[in-house]
Short mmCIF file of C-alpha atoms in Angstrom, two decimals:
data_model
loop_
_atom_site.label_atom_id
_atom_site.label_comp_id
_atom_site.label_asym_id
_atom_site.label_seq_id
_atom_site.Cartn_x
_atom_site.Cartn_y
_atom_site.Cartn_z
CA UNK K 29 0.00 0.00 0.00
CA UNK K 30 1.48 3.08 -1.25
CA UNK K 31 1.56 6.40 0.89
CA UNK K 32 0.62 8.18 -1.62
CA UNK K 33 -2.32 8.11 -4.77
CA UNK K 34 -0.36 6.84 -8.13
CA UNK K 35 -2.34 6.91 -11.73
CA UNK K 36 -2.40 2.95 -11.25
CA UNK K 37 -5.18 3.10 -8.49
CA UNK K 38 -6.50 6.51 -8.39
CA UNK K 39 -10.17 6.62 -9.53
CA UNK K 40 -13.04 9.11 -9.84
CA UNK K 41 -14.94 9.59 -6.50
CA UNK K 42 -11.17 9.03 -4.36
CA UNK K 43 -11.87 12.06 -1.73
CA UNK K 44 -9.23 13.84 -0.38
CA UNK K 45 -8.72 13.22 3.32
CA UNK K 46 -10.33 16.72 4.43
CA UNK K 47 -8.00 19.72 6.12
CA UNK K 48 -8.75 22.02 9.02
CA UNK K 49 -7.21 25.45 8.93
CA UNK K 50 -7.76 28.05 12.04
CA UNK K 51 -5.61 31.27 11.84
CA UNK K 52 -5.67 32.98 14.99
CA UNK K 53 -4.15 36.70 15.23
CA UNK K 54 -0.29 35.37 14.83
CA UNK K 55 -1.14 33.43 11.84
CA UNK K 56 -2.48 36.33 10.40
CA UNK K 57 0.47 38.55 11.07
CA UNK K 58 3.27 36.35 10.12
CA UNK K 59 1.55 36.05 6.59
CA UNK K 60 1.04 39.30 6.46
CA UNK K 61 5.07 40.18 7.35
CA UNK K 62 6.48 36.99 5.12
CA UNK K 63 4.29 38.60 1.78
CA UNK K 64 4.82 42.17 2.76
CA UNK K 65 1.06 42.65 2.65
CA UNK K 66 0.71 46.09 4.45
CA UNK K 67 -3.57 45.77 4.24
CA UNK K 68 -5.19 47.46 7.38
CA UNK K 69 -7.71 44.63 7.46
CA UNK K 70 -5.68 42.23 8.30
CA UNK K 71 -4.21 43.28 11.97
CA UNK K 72 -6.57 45.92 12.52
CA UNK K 73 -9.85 44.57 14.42
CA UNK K 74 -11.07 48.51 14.94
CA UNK K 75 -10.42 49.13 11.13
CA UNK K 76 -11.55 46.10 9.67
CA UNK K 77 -14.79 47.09 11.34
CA UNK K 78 -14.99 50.38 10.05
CA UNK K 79 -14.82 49.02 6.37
CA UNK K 80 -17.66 46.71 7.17
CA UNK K 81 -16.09 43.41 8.11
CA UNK K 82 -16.85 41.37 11.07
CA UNK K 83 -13.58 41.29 12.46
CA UNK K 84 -10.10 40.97 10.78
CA UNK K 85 -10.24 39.15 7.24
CA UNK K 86 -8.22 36.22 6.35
CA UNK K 87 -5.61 37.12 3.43
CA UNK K 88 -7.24 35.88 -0.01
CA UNK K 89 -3.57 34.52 -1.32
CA UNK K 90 -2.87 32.88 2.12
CA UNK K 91 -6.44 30.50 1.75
CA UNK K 92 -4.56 30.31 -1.81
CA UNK K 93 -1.81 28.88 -0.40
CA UNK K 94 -3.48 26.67 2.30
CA UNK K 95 -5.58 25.23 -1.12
CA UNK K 96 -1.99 24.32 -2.99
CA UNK K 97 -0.83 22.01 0.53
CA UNK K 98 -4.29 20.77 0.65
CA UNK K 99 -3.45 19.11 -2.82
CA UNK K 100 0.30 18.49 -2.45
CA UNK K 101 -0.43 17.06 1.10
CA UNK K 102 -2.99 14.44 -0.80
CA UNK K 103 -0.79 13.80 -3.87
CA UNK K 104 2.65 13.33 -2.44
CA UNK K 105 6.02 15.32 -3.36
CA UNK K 106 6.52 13.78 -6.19
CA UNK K 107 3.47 14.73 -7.88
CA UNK K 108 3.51 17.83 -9.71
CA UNK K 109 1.30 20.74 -9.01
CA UNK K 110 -0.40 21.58 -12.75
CA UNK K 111 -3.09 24.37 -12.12
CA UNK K 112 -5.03 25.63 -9.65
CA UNK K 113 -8.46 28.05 -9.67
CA UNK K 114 -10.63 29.12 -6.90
CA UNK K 115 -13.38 31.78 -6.20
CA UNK K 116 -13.44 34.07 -3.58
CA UNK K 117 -17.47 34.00 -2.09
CA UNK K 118 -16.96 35.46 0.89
CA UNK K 119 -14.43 36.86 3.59
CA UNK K 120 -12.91 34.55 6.23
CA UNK K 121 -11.99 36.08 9.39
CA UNK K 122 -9.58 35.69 12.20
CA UNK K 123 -10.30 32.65 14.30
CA UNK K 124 -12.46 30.96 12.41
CA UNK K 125 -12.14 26.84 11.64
CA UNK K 126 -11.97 26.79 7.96
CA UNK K 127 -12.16 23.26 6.06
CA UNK K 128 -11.17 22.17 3.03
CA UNK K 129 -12.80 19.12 0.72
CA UNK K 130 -11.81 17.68 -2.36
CA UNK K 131 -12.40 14.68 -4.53
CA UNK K 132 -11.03 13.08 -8.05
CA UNK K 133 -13.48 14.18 -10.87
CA UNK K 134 -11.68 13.22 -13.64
CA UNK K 135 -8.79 10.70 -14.62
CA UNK K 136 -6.13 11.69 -17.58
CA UNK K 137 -4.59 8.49 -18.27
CA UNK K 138 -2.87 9.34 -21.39
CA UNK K 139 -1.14 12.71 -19.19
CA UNK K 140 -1.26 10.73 -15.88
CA UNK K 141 -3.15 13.51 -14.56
CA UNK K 142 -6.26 13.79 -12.61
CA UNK K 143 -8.86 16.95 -12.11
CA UNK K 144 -9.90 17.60 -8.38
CA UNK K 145 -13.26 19.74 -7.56
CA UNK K 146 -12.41 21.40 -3.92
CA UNK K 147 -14.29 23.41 -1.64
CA UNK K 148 -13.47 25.44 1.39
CA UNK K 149 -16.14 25.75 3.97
CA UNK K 150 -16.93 27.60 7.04
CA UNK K 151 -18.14 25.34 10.31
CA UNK K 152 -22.05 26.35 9.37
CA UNK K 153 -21.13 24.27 5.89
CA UNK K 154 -21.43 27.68 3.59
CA UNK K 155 -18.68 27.56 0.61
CA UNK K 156 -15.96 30.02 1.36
CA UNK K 157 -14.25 29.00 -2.18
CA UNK K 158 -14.88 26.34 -5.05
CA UNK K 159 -11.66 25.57 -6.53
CA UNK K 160 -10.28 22.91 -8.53
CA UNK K 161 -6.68 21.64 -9.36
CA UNK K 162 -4.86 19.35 -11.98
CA UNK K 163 -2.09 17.38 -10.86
CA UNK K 164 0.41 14.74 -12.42
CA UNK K 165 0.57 11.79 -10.45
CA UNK K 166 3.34 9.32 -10.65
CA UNK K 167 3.20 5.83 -12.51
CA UNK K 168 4.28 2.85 -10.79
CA UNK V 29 -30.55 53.17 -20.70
CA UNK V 30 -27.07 51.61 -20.88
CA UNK V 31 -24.48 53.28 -19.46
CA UNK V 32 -20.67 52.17 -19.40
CA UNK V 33 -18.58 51.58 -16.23
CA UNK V 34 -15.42 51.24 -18.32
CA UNK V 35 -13.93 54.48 -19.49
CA UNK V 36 -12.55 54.23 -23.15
CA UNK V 37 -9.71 55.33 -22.09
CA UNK V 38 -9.53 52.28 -19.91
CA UNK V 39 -11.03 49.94 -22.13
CA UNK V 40 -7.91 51.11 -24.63
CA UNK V 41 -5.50 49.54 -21.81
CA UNK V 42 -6.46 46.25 -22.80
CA UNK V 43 -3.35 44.39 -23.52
CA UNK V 44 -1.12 46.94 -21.74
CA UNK V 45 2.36 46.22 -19.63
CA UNK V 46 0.65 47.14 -15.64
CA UNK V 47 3.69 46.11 -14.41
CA UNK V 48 6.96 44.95 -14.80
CA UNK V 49 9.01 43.14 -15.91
CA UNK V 50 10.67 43.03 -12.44
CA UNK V 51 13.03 40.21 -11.70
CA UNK V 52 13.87 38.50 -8.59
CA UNK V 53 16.27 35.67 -7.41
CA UNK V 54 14.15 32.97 -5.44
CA UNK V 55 15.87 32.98 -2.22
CA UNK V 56 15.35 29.93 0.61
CA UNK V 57 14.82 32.02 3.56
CA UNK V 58 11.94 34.37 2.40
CA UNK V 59 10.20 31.51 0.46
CA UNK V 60 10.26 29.06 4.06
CA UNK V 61 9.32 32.45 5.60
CA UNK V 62 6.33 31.97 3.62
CA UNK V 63 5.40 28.30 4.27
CA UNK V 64 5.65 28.21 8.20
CA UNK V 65 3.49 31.42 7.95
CA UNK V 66 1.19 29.08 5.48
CA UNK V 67 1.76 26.00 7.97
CA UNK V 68 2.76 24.17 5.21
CA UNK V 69 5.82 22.16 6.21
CA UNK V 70 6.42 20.37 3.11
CA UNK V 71 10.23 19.11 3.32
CA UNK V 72 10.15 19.76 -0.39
CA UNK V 73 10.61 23.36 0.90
CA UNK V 74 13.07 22.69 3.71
CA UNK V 75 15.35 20.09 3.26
CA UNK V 76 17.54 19.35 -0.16
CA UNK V 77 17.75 15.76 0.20
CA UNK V 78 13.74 15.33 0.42
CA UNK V 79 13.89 17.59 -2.43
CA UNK V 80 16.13 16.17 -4.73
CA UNK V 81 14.42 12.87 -3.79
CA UNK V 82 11.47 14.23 -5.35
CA UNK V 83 12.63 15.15 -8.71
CA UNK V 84 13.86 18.40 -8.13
CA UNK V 85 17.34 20.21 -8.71
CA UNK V 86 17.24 21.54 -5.10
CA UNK V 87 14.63 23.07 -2.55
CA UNK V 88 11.27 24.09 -4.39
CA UNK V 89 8.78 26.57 -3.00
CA UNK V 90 5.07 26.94 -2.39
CA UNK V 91 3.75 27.35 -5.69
CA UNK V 92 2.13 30.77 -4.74
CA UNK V 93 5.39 32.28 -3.38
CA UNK V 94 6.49 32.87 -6.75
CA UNK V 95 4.14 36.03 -7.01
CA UNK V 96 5.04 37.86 -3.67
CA UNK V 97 8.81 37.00 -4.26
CA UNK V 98 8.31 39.74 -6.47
CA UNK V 99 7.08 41.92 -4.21
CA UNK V 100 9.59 45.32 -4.53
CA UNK V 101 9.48 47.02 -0.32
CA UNK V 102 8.22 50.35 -0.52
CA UNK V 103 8.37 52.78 2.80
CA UNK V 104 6.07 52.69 5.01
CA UNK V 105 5.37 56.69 5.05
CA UNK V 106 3.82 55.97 1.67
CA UNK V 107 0.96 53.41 2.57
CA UNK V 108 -2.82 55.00 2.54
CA UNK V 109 -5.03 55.05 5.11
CA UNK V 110 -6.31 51.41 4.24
CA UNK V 111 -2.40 50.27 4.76
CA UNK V 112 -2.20 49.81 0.67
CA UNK V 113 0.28 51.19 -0.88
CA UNK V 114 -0.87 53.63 -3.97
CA UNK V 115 -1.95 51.08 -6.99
CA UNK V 116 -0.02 52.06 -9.74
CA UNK V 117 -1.69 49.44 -11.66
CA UNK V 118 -4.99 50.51 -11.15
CA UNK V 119 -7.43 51.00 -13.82
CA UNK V 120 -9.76 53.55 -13.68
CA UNK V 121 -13.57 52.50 -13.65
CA UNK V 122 -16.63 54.00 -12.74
CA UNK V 123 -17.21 51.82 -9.69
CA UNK V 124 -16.93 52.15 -6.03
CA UNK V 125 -15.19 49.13 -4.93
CA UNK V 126 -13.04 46.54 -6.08
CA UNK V 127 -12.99 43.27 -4.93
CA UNK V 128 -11.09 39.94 -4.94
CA UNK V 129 -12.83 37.41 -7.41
CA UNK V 130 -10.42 34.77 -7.55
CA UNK V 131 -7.22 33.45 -8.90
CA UNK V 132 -6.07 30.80 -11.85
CA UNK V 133 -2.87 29.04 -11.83
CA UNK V 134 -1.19 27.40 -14.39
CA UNK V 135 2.11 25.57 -13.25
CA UNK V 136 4.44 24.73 -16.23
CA UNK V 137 8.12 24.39 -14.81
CA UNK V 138 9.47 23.66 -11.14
CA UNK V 139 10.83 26.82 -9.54
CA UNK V 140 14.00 26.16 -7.42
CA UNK V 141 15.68 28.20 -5.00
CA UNK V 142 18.35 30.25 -7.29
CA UNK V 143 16.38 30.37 -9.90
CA UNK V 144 16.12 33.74 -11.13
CA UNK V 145 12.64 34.55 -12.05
CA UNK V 146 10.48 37.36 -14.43
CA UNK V 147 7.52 38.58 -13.69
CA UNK V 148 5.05 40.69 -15.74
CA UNK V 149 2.12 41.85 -15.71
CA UNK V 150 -0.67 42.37 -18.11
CA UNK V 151 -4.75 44.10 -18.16
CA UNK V 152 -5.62 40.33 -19.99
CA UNK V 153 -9.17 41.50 -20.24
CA UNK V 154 -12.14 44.27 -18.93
CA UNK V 155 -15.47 43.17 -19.30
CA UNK V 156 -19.20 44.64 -17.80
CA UNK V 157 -21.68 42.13 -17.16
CA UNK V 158 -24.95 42.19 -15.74
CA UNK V 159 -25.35 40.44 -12.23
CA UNK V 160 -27.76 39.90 -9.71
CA UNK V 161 -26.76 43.32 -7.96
CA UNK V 162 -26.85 45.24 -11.24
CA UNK V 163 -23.65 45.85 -13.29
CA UNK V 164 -20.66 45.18 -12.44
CA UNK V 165 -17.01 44.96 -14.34
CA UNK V 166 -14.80 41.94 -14.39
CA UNK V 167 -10.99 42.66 -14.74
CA UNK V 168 -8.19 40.21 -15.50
CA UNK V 169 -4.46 40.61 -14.44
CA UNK V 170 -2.44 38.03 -15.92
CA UNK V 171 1.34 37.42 -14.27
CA UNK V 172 3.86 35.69 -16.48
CA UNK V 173 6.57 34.13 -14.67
CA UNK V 174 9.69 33.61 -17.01
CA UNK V 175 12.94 31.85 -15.63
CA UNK V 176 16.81 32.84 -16.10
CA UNK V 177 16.50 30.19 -19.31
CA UNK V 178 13.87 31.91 -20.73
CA UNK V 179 11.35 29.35 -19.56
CA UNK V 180 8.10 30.11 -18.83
CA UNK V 181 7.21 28.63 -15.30
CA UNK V 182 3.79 30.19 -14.36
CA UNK V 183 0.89 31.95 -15.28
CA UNK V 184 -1.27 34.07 -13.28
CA UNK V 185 -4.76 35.38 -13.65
CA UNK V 186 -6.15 37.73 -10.79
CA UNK V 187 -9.89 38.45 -11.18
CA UNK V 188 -11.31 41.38 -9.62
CA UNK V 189 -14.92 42.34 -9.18
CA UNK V 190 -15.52 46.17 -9.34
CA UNK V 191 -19.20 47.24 -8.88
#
């Protein structure tokens, strides 16, 4: 049994084993420092307020980010990251448990690469962001 | 009546150099920076040998650290009120607010530490449509990420939603 999925077993309907994501206000500021990302609404409860939001706003690139290692967790490191998309519904915010879903929808055997549908969810069950991802699996 | 929240002017930017070409060399410390901030430990990203066991020439990055590797500092004294800096790739529309849409990634190369990389950006596309909420316009940055062997190793769209 291998670690990892390979283009020998994987099949449509394989789900992702799921991935829970909380950022509390430290989270928030180191990813704001390591992508220079001066925005106001993310450190700034008071301000973040003022513009509307319920409290400080997750970083769109950093649930981005958390969407490529829910793939590359699932695949293995020697699959190959091909393309990613996602859709930004609505705002996360500081604190919040945020989980992301996936399954195979589609199975490239001639590319050895499979199409994942992914959604991020909030703990009520509403869609933060559909997304969806091609990666190259290995042969063995 | 119709009436046009893209300025000609604007519209006439389609296809236009926003930004760019800057180039960067992808450097280990700011792109593990950018994991642990991510919590994604990957050795891929922190250790050669796990690396290099996986196909690659030497440590590999998240694949979204490519774009804010680019990032040039700017002072501080210089942010808005908002904490942006001023957008000198803005386009101007007749809309109050801009929003994130979404993002599309196309991955064609690895990117290594070392590796010195491109980026530049283009208005791909400006486009009203008719929602739920009324109109609103739908504007497409697209990134191309070009190694130091003239590869191309990424695209980037941005969408944003101005309304």
């Amino acid at each position: 049994m291998n670690e990892y999925p390979d283009m020998a077993t994987v099949e449509v309907g394989d789900e992702l084993p799921s991935m829970d994501k909380r950022a509390g206000e430290a989270e928030l500021f180191l990813y704001s420092a390591a992508s220079f990302n001066p925005h106001r609404i993310h450190y700034d409860r008071e301000y973040a307020h003022y513009e509307g939001h319920q409290d400080i706003v997750v970083h769109g690139p950093l649930q981005g980010s958390w969407l490529t290692q829910f793939v590359t967790d699932w695949a293995g490191p020697r699959a190959r990251l091909l393309s990613v998309e996602w859709q930004n519904r609505a705002s996360a915010f500081v604190g919040e448990k945020l989980t992301f879903s996936g399954s195979v929808v589609s199975v490239d055997q001639v590319n050895g690469s499979v199409e994942l549908e992914i959604y991020e969810r909030k703990e009520d069950g509403s869609v933060l962001m559909p997304a969806k991802a091609t990666v190259k699996l290995e042969r063995v | 009546m119709f009436s046009s929240l893209i300025p000609p002017e604007s519209l006439a930017r389609v296809g236009e150099i926003l930004a760019g070409p800057i180039t960067v060399r992808i450097d280990s410390r700011e792109a593990q920076r950018y994991a642990q901030a991510c919590g994604d430990l990957n050795p891929i990203y922190f250790d050669e040998k796990s690396a290099q066991a996986a196909g690659y020439r030497t440590l590999t990055i998240p694949p979204l650290f490519v774009t804010h590797a680019l990032v040039t500092p700017k002072p501080a004294s210089t942010l808005r009120v908002d904490g942006l800096y001023e957008d000198s790739t803005s386009v101007n529309l007749e809309v109050a607010r801009m929003m994130f849409g979404g993002e599309e990634w196309d991955f064609l190369e690895p990117v290594c530490v070392g590796d010195e990389i491109t980026g530049t950006t283009r208005l791909l596309d400006l486009d009203q449509k008719e929602g739920k909420k009324g109109p609103f316009v739908r504007l497409v940055r697209e990134t191309t990420f070009i190694n130091q062997d003239e590869e191309v190793v990424a695209r980037s769209r941005q969408i944003g939603i101005a309304r």
